[in-house]
Amino acid sequence: MVKRRYKRKPYKPIDYERFRQTRLLAGLTQTEAACLLHVTERTVRLWEQGRHPVPYAAFKLLRILTGYALPGDAWAGWQLHGEHLTSPGGRTFTAKELGWMWLTFAMARNWQEQRLAEQAARSQAREAAALSPPSTLRLVK
């Protein structure tokens, strides 16, 4: 039996200059970036000097926490600023508002299911009426 090794996805190397530019555009010092990423200031300095490779996860986390981008295509245009989530349309949501959003979605989903069930029942009633033979009417004098 041949033993197969798991193949990892290709590593996305991050250029140290790109990491530095992201930090500067976010308005962070090396110390602030280190605190944000839970690493030492020396680690950030070594990344920016190109002495050690910048981990992709650290770069992505820096982008998320500084409001640049959320991961995935479904979140395109959404930004995270501290404790506020901003939609592409400019609407800002707080954590408290998002805590109850599931209820709004559940109510909308329930309403949609009821509406579809009513439409299906109406169409079945119409089909049944169209297929049934016409009733004979007797005139009584």
PDB file of C-alpha atoms in Angstrom:
ATOM      1  CA  MET A   1       0.000   0.000   0.000  1.00  0.00           C
ATOM      2  CA  VAL A   2       1.350   3.398  -1.000  1.00  0.00           C
ATOM      3  CA  LYS A   3       1.378   6.020   1.701  1.00  0.00           C
ATOM      4  CA  ARG A   4       0.098   9.370   0.481  1.00  0.00           C
ATOM      5  CA  ARG A   5       1.067  12.646   1.986  1.00  0.00           C
ATOM      6  CA  TYR A   6      -1.323  15.506   2.390  1.00  0.00           C
ATOM      7  CA  LYS A   7      -0.505  18.333   0.010  1.00  0.00           C
ATOM      8  CA  ARG A   8      -0.914  21.784   1.464  1.00  0.00           C
ATOM      9  CA  LYS A   9      -2.246  24.677  -0.514  1.00  0.00           C
ATOM     10  CA  PRO A  10       0.511  26.788  -2.021  1.00  0.00           C
ATOM     11  CA  TYR A  11       2.024  29.295   0.384  1.00  0.00           C
ATOM     12  CA  LYS A  12       1.264  32.913  -0.411  1.00  0.00           C
ATOM     13  CA  PRO A  13       4.462  34.803   0.373  1.00  0.00           C
ATOM     14  CA  ILE A  14       3.936  38.338   1.601  1.00  0.00           C
ATOM     15  CA  ASP A  15       6.465  40.940   0.588  1.00  0.00           C
ATOM     16  CA  TYR A  16       7.891  42.692   3.643  1.00  0.00           C
ATOM     17  CA  GLU A  17       7.370  46.070   1.977  1.00  0.00           C
ATOM     18  CA  ARG A  18       3.684  45.306   1.437  1.00  0.00           C
ATOM     19  CA  PHE A  19       3.321  44.429   5.120  1.00  0.00           C
ATOM     20  CA  ARG A  20       5.024  47.686   6.089  1.00  0.00           C
ATOM     21  CA  GLN A  21       2.806  49.738   3.758  1.00  0.00           C
ATOM     22  CA  THR A  22      -0.317  48.108   5.185  1.00  0.00           C
ATOM     23  CA  ARG A  23       0.804  48.950   8.715  1.00  0.00           C
ATOM     24  CA  LEU A  24       1.601  52.552   7.781  1.00  0.00           C
ATOM     25  CA  LEU A  25      -1.693  53.060   5.903  1.00  0.00           C
ATOM     26  CA  ALA A  26      -3.523  51.820   8.992  1.00  0.00           C
ATOM     27  CA  GLY A  27      -1.660  54.477  11.001  1.00  0.00           C
ATOM     28  CA  LEU A  28      -0.024  51.972  13.335  1.00  0.00           C
ATOM     29  CA  THR A  29       3.435  52.080  14.848  1.00  0.00           C
ATOM     30  CA  GLN A  30       5.494  48.910  15.056  1.00  0.00           C
ATOM     31  CA  THR A  31       4.629  48.663  18.748  1.00  0.00           C
ATOM     32  CA  GLU A  32       0.888  49.019  18.085  1.00  0.00           C
ATOM     33  CA  ALA A  33       1.011  46.440  15.290  1.00  0.00           C
ATOM     34  CA  ALA A  34       2.893  44.051  17.572  1.00  0.00           C
ATOM     35  CA  CYS A  35       0.250  44.434  20.297  1.00  0.00           C
ATOM     36  CA  LEU A  36      -2.529  43.955  17.761  1.00  0.00           C
ATOM     37  CA  LEU A  37      -0.954  40.768  16.366  1.00  0.00           C
ATOM     38  CA  HIS A  38       0.164  39.468  19.803  1.00  0.00           C
ATOM     39  CA  VAL A  39       3.833  39.292  18.827  1.00  0.00           C
ATOM     40  CA  THR A  40       6.880  41.211  20.009  1.00  0.00           C
ATOM     41  CA  GLU A  41       7.971  44.507  18.523  1.00  0.00           C
ATOM     42  CA  ARG A  42      11.202  42.834  17.470  1.00  0.00           C
ATOM     43  CA  THR A  43       9.245  40.288  15.411  1.00  0.00           C
ATOM     44  CA  VAL A  44       7.466  43.059  13.509  1.00  0.00           C
ATOM     45  CA  ARG A  45      10.782  44.840  12.951  1.00  0.00           C
ATOM     46  CA  LEU A  46      12.378  41.643  11.572  1.00  0.00           C
ATOM     47  CA  TRP A  47       9.399  41.109   9.229  1.00  0.00           C
ATOM     48  CA  GLU A  48       9.667  44.644   7.893  1.00  0.00           C
ATOM     49  CA  GLN A  49      13.434  44.379   7.397  1.00  0.00           C
ATOM     50  CA  GLY A  50      12.949  41.196   5.380  1.00  0.00           C
ATOM     51  CA  ARG A  51      15.045  39.072   7.727  1.00  0.00           C
ATOM     52  CA  HIS A  52      12.125  36.729   8.439  1.00  0.00           C
ATOM     53  CA  PRO A  53       9.221  35.886   6.145  1.00  0.00           C
ATOM     54  CA  VAL A  54       5.917  37.541   7.010  1.00  0.00           C
ATOM     55  CA  PRO A  55       3.298  34.899   7.821  1.00  0.00           C
ATOM     56  CA  TYR A  56       0.254  35.195   5.593  1.00  0.00           C
ATOM     57  CA  ALA A  57      -2.029  34.837   8.630  1.00  0.00           C
ATOM     58  CA  ALA A  58      -0.404  37.834  10.343  1.00  0.00           C
ATOM     59  CA  PHE A  59      -0.777  39.963   7.212  1.00  0.00           C
ATOM     60  CA  LYS A  60      -4.418  38.948   6.723  1.00  0.00           C
ATOM     61  CA  LEU A  61      -5.221  39.559  10.400  1.00  0.00           C
ATOM     62  CA  LEU A  62      -3.630  43.008  10.204  1.00  0.00           C
ATOM     63  CA  ARG A  63      -5.815  43.821   7.184  1.00  0.00           C
ATOM     64  CA  ILE A  64      -8.964  42.612   8.943  1.00  0.00           C
ATOM     65  CA  LEU A  65      -8.308  44.340  12.263  1.00  0.00           C
ATOM     66  CA  THR A  66      -7.389  47.658  10.658  1.00  0.00           C
ATOM     67  CA  GLY A  67     -10.552  47.787   8.558  1.00  0.00           C
ATOM     68  CA  TYR A  68      -9.120  46.975   5.152  1.00  0.00           C
ATOM     69  CA  ALA A  69     -10.964  43.835   4.151  1.00  0.00           C
ATOM     70  CA  LEU A  70     -12.864  40.852   5.466  1.00  0.00           C
ATOM     71  CA  PRO A  71     -11.962  37.423   4.100  1.00  0.00           C
ATOM     72  CA  GLY A  72     -13.982  35.848   1.308  1.00  0.00           C
ATOM     73  CA  ASP A  73     -15.801  37.119  -1.754  1.00  0.00           C
ATOM     74  CA  ALA A  74     -19.127  37.275   0.097  1.00  0.00           C
ATOM     75  CA  TRP A  75     -17.746  40.093   2.309  1.00  0.00           C
ATOM     76  CA  ALA A  76     -16.516  42.278  -0.560  1.00  0.00           C
ATOM     77  CA  GLY A  77     -16.973  45.922   0.388  1.00  0.00           C
ATOM     78  CA  TRP A  78     -17.631  45.244   4.090  1.00  0.00           C
ATOM     79  CA  GLN A  79     -15.181  46.728   6.604  1.00  0.00           C
ATOM     80  CA  LEU A  80     -14.488  46.197  10.278  1.00  0.00           C
ATOM     81  CA  HIS A  81     -13.588  49.298  12.302  1.00  0.00           C
ATOM     82  CA  GLY A  82     -13.014  48.423  15.942  1.00  0.00           C
ATOM     83  CA  GLU A  83     -16.375  47.164  17.180  1.00  0.00           C
ATOM     84  CA  HIS A  84     -18.352  48.419  14.174  1.00  0.00           C
ATOM     85  CA  LEU A  85     -19.099  46.542  10.966  1.00  0.00           C
ATOM     86  CA  THR A  86     -19.704  48.818   7.973  1.00  0.00           C
ATOM     87  CA  SER A  87     -21.692  47.645   4.951  1.00  0.00           C
ATOM     88  CA  PRO A  88     -20.804  48.548   1.348  1.00  0.00           C
ATOM     89  CA  GLY A  89     -23.695  51.026   1.453  1.00  0.00           C
ATOM     90  CA  GLY A  90     -22.178  52.839   4.442  1.00  0.00           C
ATOM     91  CA  ARG A  91     -24.536  51.467   7.147  1.00  0.00           C
ATOM     92  CA  THR A  92     -22.726  50.801  10.435  1.00  0.00           C
ATOM     93  CA  PHE A  93     -23.713  47.922  12.719  1.00  0.00           C
ATOM     94  CA  THR A  94     -22.707  47.516  16.354  1.00  0.00           C
ATOM     95  CA  ALA A  95     -22.211  44.200  18.104  1.00  0.00           C
ATOM     96  CA  LYS A  96     -25.478  44.732  20.012  1.00  0.00           C
ATOM     97  CA  GLU A  97     -27.446  45.237  16.793  1.00  0.00           C
ATOM     98  CA  LEU A  98     -25.876  42.184  15.178  1.00  0.00           C
ATOM     99  CA  GLY A  99     -26.744  40.080  18.229  1.00  0.00           C
ATOM    100  CA  TRP A 100     -30.449  40.333  17.362  1.00  0.00           C
ATOM    101  CA  MET A 101     -30.108  40.238  13.591  1.00  0.00           C
ATOM    102  CA  TRP A 102     -30.619  36.459  13.570  1.00  0.00           C
ATOM    103  CA  LEU A 103     -34.185  37.046  14.806  1.00  0.00           C
ATOM    104  CA  THR A 104     -34.941  39.369  11.892  1.00  0.00           C
ATOM    105  CA  PHE A 105     -33.581  36.819   9.434  1.00  0.00           C
ATOM    106  CA  ALA A 106     -35.559  33.989  11.060  1.00  0.00           C
ATOM    107  CA  MET A 107     -38.784  36.024  10.839  1.00  0.00           C
ATOM    108  CA  ALA A 108     -38.145  36.876   7.169  1.00  0.00           C
ATOM    109  CA  ARG A 109     -37.354  33.243   6.354  1.00  0.00           C
ATOM    110  CA  ASN A 110     -40.548  32.087   8.133  1.00  0.00           C
ATOM    111  CA  TRP A 111     -42.650  34.653   6.250  1.00  0.00           C
ATOM    112  CA  GLN A 112     -41.122  33.560   2.943  1.00  0.00           C
ATOM    113  CA  GLU A 113     -41.838  29.873   3.667  1.00  0.00           C
ATOM    114  CA  GLN A 114     -45.467  30.658   4.571  1.00  0.00           C
ATOM    115  CA  ARG A 115     -45.923  32.702   1.403  1.00  0.00           C
ATOM    116  CA  LEU A 116     -44.478  29.920  -0.784  1.00  0.00           C
ATOM    117  CA  ALA A 117     -46.731  27.337   0.922  1.00  0.00           C
ATOM    118  CA  GLU A 118     -49.820  29.523   0.304  1.00  0.00           C
ATOM    119  CA  GLN A 119     -48.865  29.987  -3.358  1.00  0.00           C
ATOM    120  CA  ALA A 120     -48.349  26.239  -3.776  1.00  0.00           C
ATOM    121  CA  ALA A 121     -51.744  25.498  -2.168  1.00  0.00           C
ATOM    122  CA  ARG A 122     -53.481  28.026  -4.463  1.00  0.00           C
ATOM    123  CA  SER A 123     -51.853  26.590  -7.595  1.00  0.00           C
ATOM    124  CA  GLN A 124     -52.808  23.024  -6.555  1.00  0.00           C
ATOM    125  CA  ALA A 125     -56.414  24.141  -5.993  1.00  0.00           C
ATOM    126  CA  ARG A 126     -56.481  25.755  -9.450  1.00  0.00           C
ATOM    127  CA  GLU A 127     -55.074  22.607 -11.081  1.00  0.00           C
ATOM    128  CA  ALA A 128     -57.578  20.406  -9.264  1.00  0.00           C
ATOM    129  CA  ALA A 129     -60.460  22.645 -10.362  1.00  0.00           C
ATOM    130  CA  ALA A 130     -59.285  22.587 -13.970  1.00  0.00           C
ATOM    131  CA  LEU A 131     -59.003  18.761 -14.039  1.00  0.00           C
ATOM    132  CA  SER A 132     -62.301  17.954 -12.337  1.00  0.00           C
ATOM    133  CA  PRO A 133     -65.268  17.269 -14.639  1.00  0.00           C
ATOM    134  CA  PRO A 134     -67.952  19.915 -14.747  1.00  0.00           C
ATOM    135  CA  SER A 135     -70.809  19.185 -12.425  1.00  0.00           C
ATOM    136  CA  THR A 136     -74.243  18.754 -13.924  1.00  0.00           C
ATOM    137  CA  LEU A 137     -76.854  21.112 -12.667  1.00  0.00           C
ATOM    138  CA  ARG A 138     -80.494  20.176 -12.461  1.00  0.00           C
ATOM    139  CA  LEU A 139     -83.145  22.733 -12.609  1.00  0.00           C
ATOM    140  CA  VAL A 140     -85.911  22.150 -10.149  1.00  0.00           C
ATOM    141  CA  LYS A 141     -89.354  23.575 -10.889  1.00  0.00           C
TER     142      LYS A 141
END
